[in-house]
PDB file of C-alpha atoms in Angstrom:
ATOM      1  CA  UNK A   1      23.261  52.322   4.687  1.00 71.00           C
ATOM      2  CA  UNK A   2      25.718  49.287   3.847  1.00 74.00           C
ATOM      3  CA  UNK A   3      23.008  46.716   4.137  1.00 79.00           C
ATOM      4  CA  UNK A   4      20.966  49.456   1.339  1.00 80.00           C
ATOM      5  CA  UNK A   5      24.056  49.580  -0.590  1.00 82.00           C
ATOM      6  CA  UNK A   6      24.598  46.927  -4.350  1.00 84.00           C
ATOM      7  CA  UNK A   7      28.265  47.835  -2.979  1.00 88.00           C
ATOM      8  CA  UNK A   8      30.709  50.030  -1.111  1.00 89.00           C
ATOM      9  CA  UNK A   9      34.046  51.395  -2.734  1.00 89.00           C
ATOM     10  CA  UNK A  10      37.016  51.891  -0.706  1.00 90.00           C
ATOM     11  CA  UNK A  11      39.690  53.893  -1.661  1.00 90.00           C
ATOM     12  CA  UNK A  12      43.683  52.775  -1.088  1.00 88.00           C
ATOM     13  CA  UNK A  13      44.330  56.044   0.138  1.00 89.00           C
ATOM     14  CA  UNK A  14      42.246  55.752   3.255  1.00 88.00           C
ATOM     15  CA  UNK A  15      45.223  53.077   4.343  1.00 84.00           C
ATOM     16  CA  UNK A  16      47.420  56.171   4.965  1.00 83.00           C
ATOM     17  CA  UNK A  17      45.804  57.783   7.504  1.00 83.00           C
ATOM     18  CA  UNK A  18      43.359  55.401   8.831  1.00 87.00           C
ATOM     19  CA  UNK A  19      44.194  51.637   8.162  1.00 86.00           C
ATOM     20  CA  UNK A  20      41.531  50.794  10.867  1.00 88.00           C
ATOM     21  CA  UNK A  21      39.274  52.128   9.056  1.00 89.00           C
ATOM     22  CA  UNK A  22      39.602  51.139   5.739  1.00 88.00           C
ATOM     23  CA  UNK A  23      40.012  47.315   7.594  1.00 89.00           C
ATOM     24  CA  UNK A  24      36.519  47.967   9.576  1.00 91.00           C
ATOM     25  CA  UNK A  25      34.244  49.055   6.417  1.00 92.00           C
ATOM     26  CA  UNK A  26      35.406  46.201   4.353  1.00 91.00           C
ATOM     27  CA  UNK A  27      34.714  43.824   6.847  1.00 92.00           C
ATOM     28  CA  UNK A  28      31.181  45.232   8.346  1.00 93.00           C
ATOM     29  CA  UNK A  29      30.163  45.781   4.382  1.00 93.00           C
ATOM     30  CA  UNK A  30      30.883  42.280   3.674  1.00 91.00           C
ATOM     31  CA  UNK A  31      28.625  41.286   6.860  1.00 92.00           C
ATOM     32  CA  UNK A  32      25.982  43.257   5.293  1.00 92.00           C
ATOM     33  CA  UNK A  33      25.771  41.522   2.523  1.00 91.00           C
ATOM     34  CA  UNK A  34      27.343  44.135   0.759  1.00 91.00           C
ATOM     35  CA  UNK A  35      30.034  43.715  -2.363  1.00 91.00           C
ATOM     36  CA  UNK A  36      33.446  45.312  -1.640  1.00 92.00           C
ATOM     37  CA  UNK A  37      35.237  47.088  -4.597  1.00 92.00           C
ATOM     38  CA  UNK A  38      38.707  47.670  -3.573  1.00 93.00           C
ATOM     39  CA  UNK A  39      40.725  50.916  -5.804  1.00 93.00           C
ATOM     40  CA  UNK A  40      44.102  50.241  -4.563  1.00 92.00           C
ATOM     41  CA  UNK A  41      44.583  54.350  -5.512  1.00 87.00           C
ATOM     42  CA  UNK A  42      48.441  54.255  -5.707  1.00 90.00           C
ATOM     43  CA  UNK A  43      51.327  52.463  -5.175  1.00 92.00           C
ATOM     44  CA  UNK A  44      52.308  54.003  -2.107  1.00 92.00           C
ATOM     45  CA  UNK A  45      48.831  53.524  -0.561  1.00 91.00           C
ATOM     46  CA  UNK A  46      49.121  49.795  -0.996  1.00 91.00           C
ATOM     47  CA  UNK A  47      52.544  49.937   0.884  1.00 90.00           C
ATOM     48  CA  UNK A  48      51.279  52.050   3.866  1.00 88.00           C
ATOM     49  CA  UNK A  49      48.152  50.123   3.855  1.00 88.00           C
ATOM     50  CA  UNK A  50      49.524  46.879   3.567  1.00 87.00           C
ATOM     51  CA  UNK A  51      48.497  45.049   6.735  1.00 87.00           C
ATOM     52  CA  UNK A  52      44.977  46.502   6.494  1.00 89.00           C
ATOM     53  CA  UNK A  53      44.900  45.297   2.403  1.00 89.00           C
ATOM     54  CA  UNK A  54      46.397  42.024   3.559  1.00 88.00           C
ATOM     55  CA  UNK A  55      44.028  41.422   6.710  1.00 87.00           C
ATOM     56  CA  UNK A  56      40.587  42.368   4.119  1.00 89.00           C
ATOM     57  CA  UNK A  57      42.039  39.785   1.486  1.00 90.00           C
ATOM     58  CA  UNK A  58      42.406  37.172   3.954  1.00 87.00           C
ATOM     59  CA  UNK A  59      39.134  37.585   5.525  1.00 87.00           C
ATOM     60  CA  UNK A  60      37.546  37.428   1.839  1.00 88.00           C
ATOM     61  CA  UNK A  61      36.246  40.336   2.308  1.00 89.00           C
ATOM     62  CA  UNK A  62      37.094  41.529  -1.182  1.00 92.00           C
ATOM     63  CA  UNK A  63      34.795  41.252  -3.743  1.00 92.00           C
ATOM     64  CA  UNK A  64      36.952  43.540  -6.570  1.00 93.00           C
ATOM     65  CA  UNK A  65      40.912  44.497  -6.918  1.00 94.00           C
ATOM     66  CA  UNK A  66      41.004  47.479  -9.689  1.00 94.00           C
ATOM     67  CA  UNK A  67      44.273  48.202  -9.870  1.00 93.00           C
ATOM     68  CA  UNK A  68      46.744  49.549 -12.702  1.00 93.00           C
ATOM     69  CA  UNK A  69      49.412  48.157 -13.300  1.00 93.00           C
ATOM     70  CA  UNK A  70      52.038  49.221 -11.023  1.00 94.00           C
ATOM     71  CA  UNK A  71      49.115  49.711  -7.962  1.00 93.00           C
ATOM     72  CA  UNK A  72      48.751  45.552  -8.435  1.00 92.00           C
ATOM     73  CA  UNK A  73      52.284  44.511  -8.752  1.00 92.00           C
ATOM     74  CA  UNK A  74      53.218  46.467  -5.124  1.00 93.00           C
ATOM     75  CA  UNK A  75      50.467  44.864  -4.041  1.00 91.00           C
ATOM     76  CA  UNK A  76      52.199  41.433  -5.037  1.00 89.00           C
ATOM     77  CA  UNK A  77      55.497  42.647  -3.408  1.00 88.00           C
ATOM     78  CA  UNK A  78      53.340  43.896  -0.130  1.00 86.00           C
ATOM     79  CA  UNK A  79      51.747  40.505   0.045  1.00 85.00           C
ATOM     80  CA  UNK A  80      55.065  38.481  -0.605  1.00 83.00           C
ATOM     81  CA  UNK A  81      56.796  40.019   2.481  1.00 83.00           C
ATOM     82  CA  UNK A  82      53.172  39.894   4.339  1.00 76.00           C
ATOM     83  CA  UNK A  83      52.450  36.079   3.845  1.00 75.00           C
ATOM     84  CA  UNK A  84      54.748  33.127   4.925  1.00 67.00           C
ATOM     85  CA  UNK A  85      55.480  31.553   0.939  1.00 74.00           C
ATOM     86  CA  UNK A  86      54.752  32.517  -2.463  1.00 74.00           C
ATOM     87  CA  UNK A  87      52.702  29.390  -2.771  1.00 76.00           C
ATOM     88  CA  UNK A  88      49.575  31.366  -0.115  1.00 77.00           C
ATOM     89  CA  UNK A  89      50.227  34.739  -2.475  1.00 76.00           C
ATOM     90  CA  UNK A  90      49.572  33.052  -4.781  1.00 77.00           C
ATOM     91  CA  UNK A  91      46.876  31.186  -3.299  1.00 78.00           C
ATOM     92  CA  UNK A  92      44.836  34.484  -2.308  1.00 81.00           C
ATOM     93  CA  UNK A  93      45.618  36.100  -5.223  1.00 79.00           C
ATOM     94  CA  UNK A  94      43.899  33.227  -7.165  1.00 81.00           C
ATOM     95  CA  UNK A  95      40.903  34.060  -5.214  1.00 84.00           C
ATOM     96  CA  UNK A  96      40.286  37.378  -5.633  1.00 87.00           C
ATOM     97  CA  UNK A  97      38.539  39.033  -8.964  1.00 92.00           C
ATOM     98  CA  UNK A  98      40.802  42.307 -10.357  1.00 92.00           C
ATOM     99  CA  UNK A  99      40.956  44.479 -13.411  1.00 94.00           C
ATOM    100  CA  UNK A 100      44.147  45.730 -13.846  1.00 93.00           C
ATOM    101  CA  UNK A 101      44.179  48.568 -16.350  1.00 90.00           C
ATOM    102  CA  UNK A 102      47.169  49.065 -18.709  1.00 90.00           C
ATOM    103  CA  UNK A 103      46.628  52.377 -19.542  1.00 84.00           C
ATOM    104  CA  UNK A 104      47.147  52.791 -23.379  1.00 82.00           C
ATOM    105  CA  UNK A 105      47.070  48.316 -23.662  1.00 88.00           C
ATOM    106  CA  UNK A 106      43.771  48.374 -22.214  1.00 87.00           C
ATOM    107  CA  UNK A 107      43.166  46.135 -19.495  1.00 90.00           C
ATOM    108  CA  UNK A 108      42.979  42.925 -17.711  1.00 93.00           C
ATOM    109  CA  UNK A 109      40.006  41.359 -15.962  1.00 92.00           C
ATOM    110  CA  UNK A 110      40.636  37.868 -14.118  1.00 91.00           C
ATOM    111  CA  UNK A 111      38.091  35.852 -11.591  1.00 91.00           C
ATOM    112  CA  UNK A 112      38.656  32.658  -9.393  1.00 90.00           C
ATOM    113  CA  UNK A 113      39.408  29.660 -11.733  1.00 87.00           C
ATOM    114  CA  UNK A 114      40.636  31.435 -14.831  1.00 89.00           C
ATOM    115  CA  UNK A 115      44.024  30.338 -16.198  1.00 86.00           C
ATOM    116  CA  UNK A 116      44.709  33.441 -18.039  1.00 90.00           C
ATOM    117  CA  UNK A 117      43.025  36.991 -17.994  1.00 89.00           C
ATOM    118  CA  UNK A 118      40.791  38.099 -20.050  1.00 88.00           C
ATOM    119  CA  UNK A 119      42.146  40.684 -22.021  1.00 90.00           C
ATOM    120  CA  UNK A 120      40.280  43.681 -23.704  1.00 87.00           C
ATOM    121  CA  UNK A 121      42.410  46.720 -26.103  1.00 87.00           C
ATOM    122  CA  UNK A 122      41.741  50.257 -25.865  1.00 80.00           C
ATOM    123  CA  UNK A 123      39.746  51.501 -28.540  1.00 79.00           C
ATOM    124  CA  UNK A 124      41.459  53.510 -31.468  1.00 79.00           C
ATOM    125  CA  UNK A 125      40.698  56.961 -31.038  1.00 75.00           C
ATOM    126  CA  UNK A 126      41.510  60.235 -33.303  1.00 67.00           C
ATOM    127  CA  UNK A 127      43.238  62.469 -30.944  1.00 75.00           C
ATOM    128  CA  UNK A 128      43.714  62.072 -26.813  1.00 73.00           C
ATOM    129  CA  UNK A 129      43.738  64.845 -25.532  1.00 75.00           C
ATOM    130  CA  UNK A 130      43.847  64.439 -21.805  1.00 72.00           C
ATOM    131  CA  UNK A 131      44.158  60.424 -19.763  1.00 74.00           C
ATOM    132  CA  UNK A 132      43.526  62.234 -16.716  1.00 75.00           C
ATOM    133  CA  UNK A 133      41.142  60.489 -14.959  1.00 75.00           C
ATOM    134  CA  UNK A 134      40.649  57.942 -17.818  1.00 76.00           C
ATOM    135  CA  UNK A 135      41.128  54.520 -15.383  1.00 75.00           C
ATOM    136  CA  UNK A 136      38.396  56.214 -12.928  1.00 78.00           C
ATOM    137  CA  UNK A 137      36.289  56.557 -15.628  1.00 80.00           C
ATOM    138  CA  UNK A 138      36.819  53.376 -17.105  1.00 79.00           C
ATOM    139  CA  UNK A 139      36.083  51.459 -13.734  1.00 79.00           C
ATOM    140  CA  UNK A 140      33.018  53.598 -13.272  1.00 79.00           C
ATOM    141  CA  UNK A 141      31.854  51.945 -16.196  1.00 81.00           C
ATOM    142  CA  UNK A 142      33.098  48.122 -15.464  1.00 80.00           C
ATOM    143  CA  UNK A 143      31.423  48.937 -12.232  1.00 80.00           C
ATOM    144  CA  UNK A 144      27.986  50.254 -13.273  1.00 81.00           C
ATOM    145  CA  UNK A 145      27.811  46.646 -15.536  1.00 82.00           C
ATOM    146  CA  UNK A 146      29.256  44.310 -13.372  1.00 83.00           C
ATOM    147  CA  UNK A 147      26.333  45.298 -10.161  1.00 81.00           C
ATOM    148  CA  UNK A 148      23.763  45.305 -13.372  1.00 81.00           C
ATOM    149  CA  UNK A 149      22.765  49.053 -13.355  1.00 74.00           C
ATOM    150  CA  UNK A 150      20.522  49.683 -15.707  1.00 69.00           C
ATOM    151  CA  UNK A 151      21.149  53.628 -17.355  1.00 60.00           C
ATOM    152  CA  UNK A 152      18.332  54.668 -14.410  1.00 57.00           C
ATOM    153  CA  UNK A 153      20.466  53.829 -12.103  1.00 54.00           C
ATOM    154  CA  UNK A 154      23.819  54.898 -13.479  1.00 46.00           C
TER     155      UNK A 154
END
């Protein structure tokens, strides 16, 4: 199935109950061949999950971060106590391609060798009614362009 699969999505939360596991489909995925999306899911995901997160960053294993927010800075504070300087955060975090959504701001995409993130508003709209489920929705659709989906595959 992975080597079959444009990508695999793993979801932060798996980190709370199964680390291992979360660690062990990242890294066979990525030996298929196979992109890696990574939804961090929560803020307290990324902390119990922090050594498995950690361990599939190092290993490159990574090919997305989405992330609001809050879900990206714990993941900064997770990787500053994880990693022996701020200089190697800062280092991996260089190397790994996110969008961070900003709720209501819109959000933030950034990739290896950009300086500064490329930033995209939320559209105006007449009335919200309900954001609930609005960033899974949004990365549903940065995901179906970014593998090149065509609206048959979708």
């Amino acid at each position: 199935l992975l080597r079959a699969a444009k990508a695999i999505a793993l979801e932060g939360y798996v980190a709370l109950a199964e680390p291992q596991v979360l660690l062990k489909a990242g890294l066979e995925a990525k030996q298929c061949g196979t992109r890696v999306v990574l939804f961090l899911s929560a803020e307290f995901a990324v902390e119990a999950g922090a050594v498995a997160i950690q361990r599939l960053l190092l290993a490159g294993a990574v090919d997305l971060v989405v992330a609001n927010r809050r879900e990206w800075t714990a993941l900064e504070r997770v990787l500053d106590q994880g990693l022996a300087s701020s200089a190697a955060r800062q280092n991996l975090l260089q190397t790994v391609r996110r969008v961070v959504t900003l709720g209501a701001l819109g959000a933030e995409y950034w990739a290896p060798g950009m300086d500064e993130p490329l930033s995209v508003a939320t559209p105006a709209t007449a009335m919200v009614v309900d954001t609930n489920g609005a960033g899974d929705a949004f990365a549903a659709g940065f995901l179906a362009h970014d593998l090149g989906l065509d609206r048959t595959q979708r």
